[in-house]
Short mmCIF file of C-alpha atoms in Angstrom, two decimals:
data_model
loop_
_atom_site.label_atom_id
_atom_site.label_comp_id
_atom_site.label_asym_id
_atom_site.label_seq_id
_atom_site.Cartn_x
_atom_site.Cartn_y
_atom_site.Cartn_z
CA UNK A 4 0.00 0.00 0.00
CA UNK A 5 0.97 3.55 -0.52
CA UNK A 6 1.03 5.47 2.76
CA UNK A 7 1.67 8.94 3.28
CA UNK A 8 3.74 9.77 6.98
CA UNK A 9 3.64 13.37 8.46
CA UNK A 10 6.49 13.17 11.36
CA UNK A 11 8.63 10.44 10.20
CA UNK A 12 11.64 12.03 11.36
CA UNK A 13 11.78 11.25 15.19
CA UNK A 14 9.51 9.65 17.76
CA UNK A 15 6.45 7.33 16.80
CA UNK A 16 6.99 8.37 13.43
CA UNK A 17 10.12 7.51 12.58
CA UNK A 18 9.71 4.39 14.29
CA UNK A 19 6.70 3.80 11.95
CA UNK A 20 9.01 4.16 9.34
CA UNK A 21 11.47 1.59 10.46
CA UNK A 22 9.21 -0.99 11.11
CA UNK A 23 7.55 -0.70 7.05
CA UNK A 24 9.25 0.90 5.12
CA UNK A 25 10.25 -2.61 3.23
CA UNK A 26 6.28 -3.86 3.64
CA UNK A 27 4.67 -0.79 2.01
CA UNK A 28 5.50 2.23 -0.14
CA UNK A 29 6.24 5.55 2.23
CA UNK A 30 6.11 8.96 1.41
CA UNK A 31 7.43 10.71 3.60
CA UNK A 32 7.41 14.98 3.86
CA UNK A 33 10.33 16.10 5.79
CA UNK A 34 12.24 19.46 6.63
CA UNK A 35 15.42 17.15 7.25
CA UNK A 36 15.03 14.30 4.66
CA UNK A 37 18.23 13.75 4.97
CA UNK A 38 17.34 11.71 8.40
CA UNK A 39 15.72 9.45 6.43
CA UNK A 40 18.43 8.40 4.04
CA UNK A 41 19.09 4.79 5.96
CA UNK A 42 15.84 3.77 4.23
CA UNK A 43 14.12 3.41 1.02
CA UNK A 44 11.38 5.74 0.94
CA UNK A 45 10.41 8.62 -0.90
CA UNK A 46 10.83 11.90 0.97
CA UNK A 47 9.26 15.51 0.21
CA UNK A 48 11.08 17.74 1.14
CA UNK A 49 9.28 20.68 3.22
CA UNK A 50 6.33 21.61 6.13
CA UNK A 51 3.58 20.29 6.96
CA UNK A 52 2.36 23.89 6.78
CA UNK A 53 3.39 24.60 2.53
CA UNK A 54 0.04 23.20 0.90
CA UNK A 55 2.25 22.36 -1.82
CA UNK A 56 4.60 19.70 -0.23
CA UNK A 57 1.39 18.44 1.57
CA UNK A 58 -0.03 18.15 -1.87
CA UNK A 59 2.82 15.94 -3.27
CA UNK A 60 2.99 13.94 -0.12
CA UNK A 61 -0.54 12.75 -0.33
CA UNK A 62 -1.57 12.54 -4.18
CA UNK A 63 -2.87 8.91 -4.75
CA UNK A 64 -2.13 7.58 -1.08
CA UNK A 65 -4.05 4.62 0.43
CA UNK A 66 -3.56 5.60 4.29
CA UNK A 67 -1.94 8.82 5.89
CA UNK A 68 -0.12 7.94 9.26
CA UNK A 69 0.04 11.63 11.11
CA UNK A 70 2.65 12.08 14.17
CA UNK A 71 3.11 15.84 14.57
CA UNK A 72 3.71 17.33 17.59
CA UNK A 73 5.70 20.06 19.55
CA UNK A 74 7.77 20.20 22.60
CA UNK A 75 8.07 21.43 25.71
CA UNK A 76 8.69 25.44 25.17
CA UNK A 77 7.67 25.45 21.94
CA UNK A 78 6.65 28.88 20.47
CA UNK A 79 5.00 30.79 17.54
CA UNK A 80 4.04 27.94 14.72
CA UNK A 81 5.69 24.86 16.43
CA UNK A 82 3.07 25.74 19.68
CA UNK A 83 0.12 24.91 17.15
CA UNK A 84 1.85 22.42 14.37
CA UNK A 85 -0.71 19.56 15.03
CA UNK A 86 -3.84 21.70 14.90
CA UNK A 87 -2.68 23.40 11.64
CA UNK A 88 -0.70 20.78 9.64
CA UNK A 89 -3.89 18.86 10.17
CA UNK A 90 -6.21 20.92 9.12
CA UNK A 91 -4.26 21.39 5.86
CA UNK A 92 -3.79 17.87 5.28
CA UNK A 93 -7.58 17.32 5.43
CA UNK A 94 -7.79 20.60 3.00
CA UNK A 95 -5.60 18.91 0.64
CA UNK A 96 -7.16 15.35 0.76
CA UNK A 97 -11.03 17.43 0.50
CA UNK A 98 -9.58 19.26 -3.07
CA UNK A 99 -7.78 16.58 -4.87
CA UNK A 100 -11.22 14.17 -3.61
CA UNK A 101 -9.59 11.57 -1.82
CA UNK A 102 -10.45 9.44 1.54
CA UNK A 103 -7.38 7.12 2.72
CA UNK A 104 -7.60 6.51 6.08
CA UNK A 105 -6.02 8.49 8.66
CA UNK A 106 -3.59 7.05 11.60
CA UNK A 107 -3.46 9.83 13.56
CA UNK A 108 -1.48 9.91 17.38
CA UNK A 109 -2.72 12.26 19.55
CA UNK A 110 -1.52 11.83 23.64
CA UNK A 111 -3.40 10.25 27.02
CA UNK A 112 -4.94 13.50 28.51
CA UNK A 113 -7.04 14.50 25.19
CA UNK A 114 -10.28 14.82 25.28
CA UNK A 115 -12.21 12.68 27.84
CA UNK A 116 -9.07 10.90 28.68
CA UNK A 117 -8.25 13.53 31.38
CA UNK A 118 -10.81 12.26 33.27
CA UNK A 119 -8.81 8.84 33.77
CA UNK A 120 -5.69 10.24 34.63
CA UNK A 121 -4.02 9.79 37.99
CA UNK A 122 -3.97 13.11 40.16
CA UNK A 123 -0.75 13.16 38.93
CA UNK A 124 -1.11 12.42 35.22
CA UNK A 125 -3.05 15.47 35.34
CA UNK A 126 -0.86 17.71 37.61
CA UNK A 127 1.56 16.97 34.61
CA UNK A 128 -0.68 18.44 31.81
CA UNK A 129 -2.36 21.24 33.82
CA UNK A 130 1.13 22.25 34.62
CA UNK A 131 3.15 22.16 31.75
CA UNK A 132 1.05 20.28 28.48
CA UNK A 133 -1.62 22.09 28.27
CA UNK A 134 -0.54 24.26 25.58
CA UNK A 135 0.32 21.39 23.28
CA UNK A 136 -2.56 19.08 25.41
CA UNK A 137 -5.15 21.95 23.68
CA UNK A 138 -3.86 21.60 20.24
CA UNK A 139 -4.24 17.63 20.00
CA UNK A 140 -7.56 18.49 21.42
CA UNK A 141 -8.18 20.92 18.15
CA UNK A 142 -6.59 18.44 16.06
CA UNK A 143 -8.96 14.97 17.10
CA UNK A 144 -11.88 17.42 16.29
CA UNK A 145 -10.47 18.26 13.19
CA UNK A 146 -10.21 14.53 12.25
CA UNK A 147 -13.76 13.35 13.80
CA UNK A 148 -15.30 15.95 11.66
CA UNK A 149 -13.68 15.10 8.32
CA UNK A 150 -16.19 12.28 6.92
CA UNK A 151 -12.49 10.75 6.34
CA UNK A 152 -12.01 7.22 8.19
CA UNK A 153 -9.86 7.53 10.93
CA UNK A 154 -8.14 5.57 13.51
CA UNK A 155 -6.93 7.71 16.67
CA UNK A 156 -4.66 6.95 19.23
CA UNK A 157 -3.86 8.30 22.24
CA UNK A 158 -0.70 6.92 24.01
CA UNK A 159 0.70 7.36 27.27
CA UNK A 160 4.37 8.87 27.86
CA UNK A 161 6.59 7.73 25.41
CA UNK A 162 9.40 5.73 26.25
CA UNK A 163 12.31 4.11 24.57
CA UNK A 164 11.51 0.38 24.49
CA UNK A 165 11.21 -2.40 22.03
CA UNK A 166 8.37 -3.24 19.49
CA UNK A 167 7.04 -6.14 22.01
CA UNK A 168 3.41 -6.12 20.38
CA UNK A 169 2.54 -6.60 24.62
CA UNK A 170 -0.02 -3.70 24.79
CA UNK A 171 -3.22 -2.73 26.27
CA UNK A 172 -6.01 -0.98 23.53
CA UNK A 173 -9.46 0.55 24.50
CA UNK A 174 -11.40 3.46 25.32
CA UNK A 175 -10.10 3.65 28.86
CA UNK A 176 -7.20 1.58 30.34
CA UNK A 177 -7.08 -0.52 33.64
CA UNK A 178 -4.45 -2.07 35.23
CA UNK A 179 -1.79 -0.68 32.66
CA UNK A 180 1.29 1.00 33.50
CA UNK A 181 1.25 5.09 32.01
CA UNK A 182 3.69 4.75 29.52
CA UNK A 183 4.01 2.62 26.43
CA UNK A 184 7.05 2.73 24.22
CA UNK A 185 7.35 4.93 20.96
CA UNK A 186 7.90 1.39 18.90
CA UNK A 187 4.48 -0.01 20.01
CA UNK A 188 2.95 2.94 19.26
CA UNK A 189 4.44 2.39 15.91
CA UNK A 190 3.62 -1.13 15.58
CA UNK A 191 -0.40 -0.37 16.81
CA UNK A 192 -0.16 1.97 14.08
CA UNK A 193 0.72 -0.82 11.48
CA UNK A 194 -1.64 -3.42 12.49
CA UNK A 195 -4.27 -1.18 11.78
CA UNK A 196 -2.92 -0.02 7.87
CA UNK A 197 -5.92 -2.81 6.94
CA UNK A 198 -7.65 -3.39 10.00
CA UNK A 199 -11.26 -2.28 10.48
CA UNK A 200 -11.00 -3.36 14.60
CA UNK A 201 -11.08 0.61 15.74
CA UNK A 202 -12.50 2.29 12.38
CA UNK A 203 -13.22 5.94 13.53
CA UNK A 204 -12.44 5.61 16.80
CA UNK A 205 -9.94 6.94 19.39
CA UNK A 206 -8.71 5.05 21.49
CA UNK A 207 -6.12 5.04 24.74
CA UNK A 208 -2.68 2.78 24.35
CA UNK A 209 -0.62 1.69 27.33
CA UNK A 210 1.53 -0.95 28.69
#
């Protein structure tokens, strides 16, 4: 399958990349494509945010794997990247008439999620996420309200472990630990390329 990937550089994404680039056919758009060159894919280069490179990223795509986000201290554009590399994206796909599903990751705390948190959990949002916690939130809504099918998922904090497929799925999550590791994101991600098990839903991932 052809799959467009927004974020393929580092995190989630670029372990997305890793784990198929040799199963399917990547695009990938990229302001450093050069971080890409260990694997065979083809790379736009440019931002999410230039209509054009969004354009040539996802002409004739079967799926579209999004993984934007900002950090911590992020300012001006960067502060709002998901929200508005989204919302182009979805611009794009509405002109050129196309619907490939979207595989979009968002973060634990979106949306009703808060309410599951751990005092904690939510100490760490309120305190210093909420700026980027508020534009995933803008971004899911962008997505629900598309008409394009979607698969959403919000994982815990991202560590640096191994692609062990040993993962909890669902609306809410019990008896999980609150991280998950940035490969099993990845690999979620993958399994659900074909997979109609959580068409246009969102769902919580942890380990």
């Amino acid at each position: 399958m052809k799959l467009a990937v927004f974020g393929g550089t580092r995190g989630v994404g670029r372990a997305f990349v890793e784990q198929t680039y040799d199963k399917h056919q990547l695009v990938c758009l990229a302001r450093s494509p050069e971080k890409l060159q260990d694997f065979q894919v083809k790379t736009i280069t440019g931002s999410v945010l230039d209509k054009q490179a969004v354009r040539e990223t996802v002409d004739g795509v079967d799926a579209v794997v999004i993984s934007l986000g900002a950090t911590i201290g992020a300012k001006g554009d960067d502060l709002t990247v998901c929200s508005q590399g989204t919302r182009l994206i979805l611009d794009v796909l509405k002109e050129l008439g196309q619907k490939p599903k979207l595989l979009v990751v968002t973060s634990l705390g979106c949306g009703d999620s808060y309410s599951t948190m751990s005092l904690v959990g939510k100490m760490m949002v309120w305190f210093f996420l909420s700026s980027l916690i508020k534009d995933k939130d803008i971004q899911e809504d962008l997505v629900v309200k598309s008409g394009i099918p979607y698969t959403i998922v919000r994982p815990g904090g991202l560590s640096d472990g191994e692609a062990t497929g040993q993962y909890k799925i669902g609306k809410s999550v019990q008896d999980a630990s609150n991280r998950v590791s940035r490969k099993n994101v990845a690999h979620f991600l993958a399994t659900q390329i074909q997979s109609n098990e959580y068409l246009n839903q969102t769902v919580v991932q942890l380990e």
